[in-house]
mmCIF file of C-alpha atoms in Angstrom:
data_model
loop_
_atom_site.group_PDB
_atom_site.id
_atom_site.type_symbol
_atom_site.label_atom_id
_atom_site.label_comp_id
_atom_site.label_asym_id
_atom_site.label_seq_id
_atom_site.Cartn_x
_atom_site.Cartn_y
_atom_site.Cartn_z
ATOM 1 C CA UNK S 1 -1.227 -27.238 5.826
ATOM 2 C CA UNK S 2 0.610 -24.479 3.244
ATOM 3 C CA UNK S 3 2.832 -22.441 5.925
ATOM 4 C CA UNK S 4 2.881 -18.831 3.959
ATOM 5 C CA UNK S 5 5.396 -15.738 5.099
ATOM 6 C CA UNK S 6 4.944 -12.556 4.310
ATOM 7 C CA UNK S 7 8.649 -10.721 3.184
ATOM 8 C CA UNK S 8 10.426 -7.984 4.507
ATOM 9 C CA UNK S 9 9.483 -4.628 2.929
ATOM 10 C CA UNK S 10 11.003 -3.179 0.122
ATOM 11 C CA UNK S 11 10.424 0.326 0.487
ATOM 12 C CA UNK S 12 8.152 1.586 3.563
ATOM 13 C CA UNK S 13 7.120 5.869 3.980
ATOM 14 C CA UNK S 14 5.282 7.803 5.852
ATOM 15 C CA UNK S 15 3.023 10.314 5.445
ATOM 16 C CA UNK S 16 4.818 13.492 7.090
ATOM 17 C CA UNK S 17 5.334 17.342 6.510
ATOM 18 C CA UNK S 18 7.927 18.117 3.773
ATOM 19 C CA UNK S 19 11.417 20.130 5.498
ATOM 20 C CA UNK S 20 11.915 22.600 3.004
ATOM 21 C CA UNK S 21 15.711 23.813 3.032
ATOM 22 C CA UNK S 22 16.978 27.182 1.265
ATOM 23 C CA UNK S 23 16.611 26.872 -2.187
ATOM 24 C CA UNK S 24 15.101 23.657 -2.435
ATOM 25 C CA UNK S 25 11.551 23.516 -4.511
ATOM 26 C CA UNK S 26 8.961 21.850 -2.610
ATOM 27 C CA UNK S 27 7.220 18.220 -3.770
ATOM 28 C CA UNK S 28 3.408 18.134 -4.244
ATOM 29 C CA UNK S 29 2.214 15.739 -1.750
ATOM 30 C CA UNK S 30 -0.138 13.016 -2.945
ATOM 31 C CA UNK S 31 -2.581 12.693 0.327
ATOM 32 C CA UNK S 32 0.326 13.758 3.210
ATOM 33 C CA UNK S 33 2.985 11.012 0.891
ATOM 34 C CA UNK S 34 5.954 12.699 -0.342
ATOM 35 C CA UNK S 35 8.797 9.774 -0.712
ATOM 36 C CA UNK S 36 6.524 8.451 -3.642
ATOM 37 C CA UNK S 37 9.616 8.447 -5.837
ATOM 38 C CA UNK S 38 11.282 5.992 -3.139
ATOM 39 C CA UNK S 39 8.110 3.429 -4.277
ATOM 40 C CA UNK S 40 9.183 1.180 -8.198
ATOM 41 C CA UNK S 41 8.282 3.034 -11.311
ATOM 42 C CA UNK S 42 8.458 -0.353 -13.119
ATOM 43 C CA UNK S 43 8.527 -3.296 -10.941
ATOM 44 C CA UNK S 44 4.933 -5.236 -9.592
ATOM 45 C CA UNK S 45 4.322 -5.762 -6.044
ATOM 46 C CA UNK S 46 1.676 -5.570 -3.283
ATOM 47 C CA UNK S 47 1.152 -2.912 -0.520
ATOM 48 C CA UNK S 48 -0.118 -2.416 2.771
ATOM 49 C CA UNK S 49 -2.114 0.803 3.541
ATOM 50 C CA UNK S 50 -1.996 1.507 7.390
ATOM 51 C CA UNK S 51 -3.701 3.729 9.815
ATOM 52 C CA UNK S 52 -2.069 5.422 12.454
ATOM 53 C CA UNK S 53 -2.702 2.441 14.597
ATOM 54 C CA UNK S 54 -0.844 0.536 13.098
ATOM 55 C CA UNK S 55 -3.898 -1.700 11.703
ATOM 56 C CA UNK S 56 -4.142 -2.899 7.888
ATOM 57 C CA UNK S 57 -6.372 -0.808 6.307
ATOM 58 C CA UNK S 58 -6.141 -1.761 2.460
ATOM 59 C CA UNK S 59 -3.980 -4.620 0.748
ATOM 60 C CA UNK S 60 -4.148 -4.374 -2.716
ATOM 61 C CA UNK S 61 -2.053 -5.760 -5.715
ATOM 62 C CA UNK S 62 -0.218 -4.119 -8.847
ATOM 63 C CA UNK S 63 2.462 -5.065 -12.611
ATOM 64 C CA UNK S 64 2.870 -1.256 -11.546
ATOM 65 C CA UNK S 65 3.487 -0.146 -8.077
ATOM 66 C CA UNK S 66 4.069 3.662 -8.238
ATOM 67 C CA UNK S 67 1.145 4.216 -10.513
ATOM 68 C CA UNK S 68 -1.257 1.523 -9.113
ATOM 69 C CA UNK S 69 -0.772 3.236 -5.235
ATOM 70 C CA UNK S 70 -1.089 7.757 -6.428
ATOM 71 C CA UNK S 71 -4.616 6.212 -7.969
ATOM 72 C CA UNK S 72 -6.403 4.855 -4.775
ATOM 73 C CA UNK S 73 -5.337 8.626 -3.444
ATOM 74 C CA UNK S 74 -6.785 10.056 -6.677
ATOM 75 C CA UNK S 75 -9.142 8.120 -8.215
ATOM 76 C CA UNK S 76 -12.525 8.139 -7.772
ATOM 77 C CA UNK S 77 -13.595 4.527 -7.534
ATOM 78 C CA UNK S 78 -10.818 3.013 -5.294
ATOM 79 C CA UNK S 79 -12.006 0.878 -2.603
ATOM 80 C CA UNK S 80 -10.270 3.185 -0.338
ATOM 81 C CA UNK S 81 -11.684 6.614 -1.251
ATOM 82 C CA UNK S 82 -13.992 7.576 1.775
ATOM 83 C CA UNK S 83 -11.077 6.542 4.082
ATOM 84 C CA UNK S 84 -8.210 8.232 2.578
ATOM 85 C CA UNK S 85 -7.702 10.296 5.524
ATOM 86 C CA UNK S 86 -6.871 7.287 7.198
ATOM 87 C CA UNK S 87 -4.085 5.982 5.462
ATOM 88 C CA UNK S 88 -1.198 6.924 7.539
ATOM 89 C CA UNK S 89 2.087 3.662 5.929
ATOM 90 C CA UNK S 90 2.378 2.759 3.765
ATOM 91 C CA UNK S 91 4.636 -0.679 3.111
ATOM 92 C CA UNK S 92 5.724 -2.003 -0.299
ATOM 93 C CA UNK S 93 6.510 -5.229 -1.717
ATOM 94 C CA UNK S 94 8.428 -5.995 -5.091
ATOM 95 C CA UNK S 95 7.015 -9.425 -6.155
ATOM 96 C CA UNK S 96 7.633 -10.013 -9.999
ATOM 97 C CA UNK S 97 5.445 -13.201 -10.575
ATOM 98 C CA UNK S 98 1.470 -12.492 -11.094
ATOM 99 C CA UNK S 99 1.080 -15.978 -8.742
ATOM 100 C CA UNK S 100 2.885 -15.232 -6.390
ATOM 101 C CA UNK S 101 1.012 -11.478 -6.531
ATOM 102 C CA UNK S 102 -2.207 -12.711 -6.205
ATOM 103 C CA UNK S 103 -1.085 -15.406 -3.298
ATOM 104 C CA UNK S 104 0.971 -12.426 -0.688
ATOM 105 C CA UNK S 105 -2.557 -10.329 -1.446
ATOM 106 C CA UNK S 106 -5.231 -12.557 -0.534
ATOM 107 C CA UNK S 107 -2.487 -14.508 2.327
ATOM 108 C CA UNK S 108 -2.122 -10.678 3.996
ATOM 109 C CA UNK S 109 -6.363 -9.971 3.072
ATOM 110 C CA UNK S 110 -6.890 -12.135 5.417
ATOM 111 C CA UNK S 111 -4.470 -13.186 8.118
ATOM 112 C CA UNK S 112 -3.925 -9.837 8.665
ATOM 113 C CA UNK S 113 -7.744 -8.702 8.460
ATOM 114 C CA UNK S 114 -7.267 -5.810 6.335
ATOM 115 C CA UNK S 115 -10.614 -3.816 7.244
ATOM 116 C CA UNK S 116 -11.715 -2.413 3.812
ATOM 117 C CA UNK S 117 -10.878 -5.573 1.706
ATOM 118 C CA UNK S 118 -14.285 -6.495 0.759
ATOM 119 C CA UNK S 119 -12.910 -9.328 -2.031
ATOM 120 C CA UNK S 120 -10.819 -12.552 -1.320
ATOM 121 C CA UNK S 121 -12.465 -11.883 2.676
ATOM 122 C CA UNK S 122 -12.744 -15.477 3.776
ATOM 123 C CA UNK S 123 -11.914 -14.704 7.420
ATOM 124 C CA UNK S 124 -15.500 -13.334 8.022
#
């Protein structure tokens, strides 16, 4: 048996309202997320979308994490386009090796039973 353990997330962001201080310019939120700038622009890895009940909604991977996560909220072909409003928390894991990303993504989809992933599902 192969033993896989998910690493600790590198970044965790929550959907929230921006609290502005005097003279501060507002950040344009992406689906209620104002902290996307904390996600690396250059590195690859995988990510998990959670709802308020802390259930995993979707697991994905990308060569450039921030760009891919933003696309899920802006794209018309995203697998979560009907469920964007459910996403409350995003966990981001930086993993540069493409094979490791693939393994972690497939493991997380099945072990955590991601609600809206259709591909790579073995538990049904």
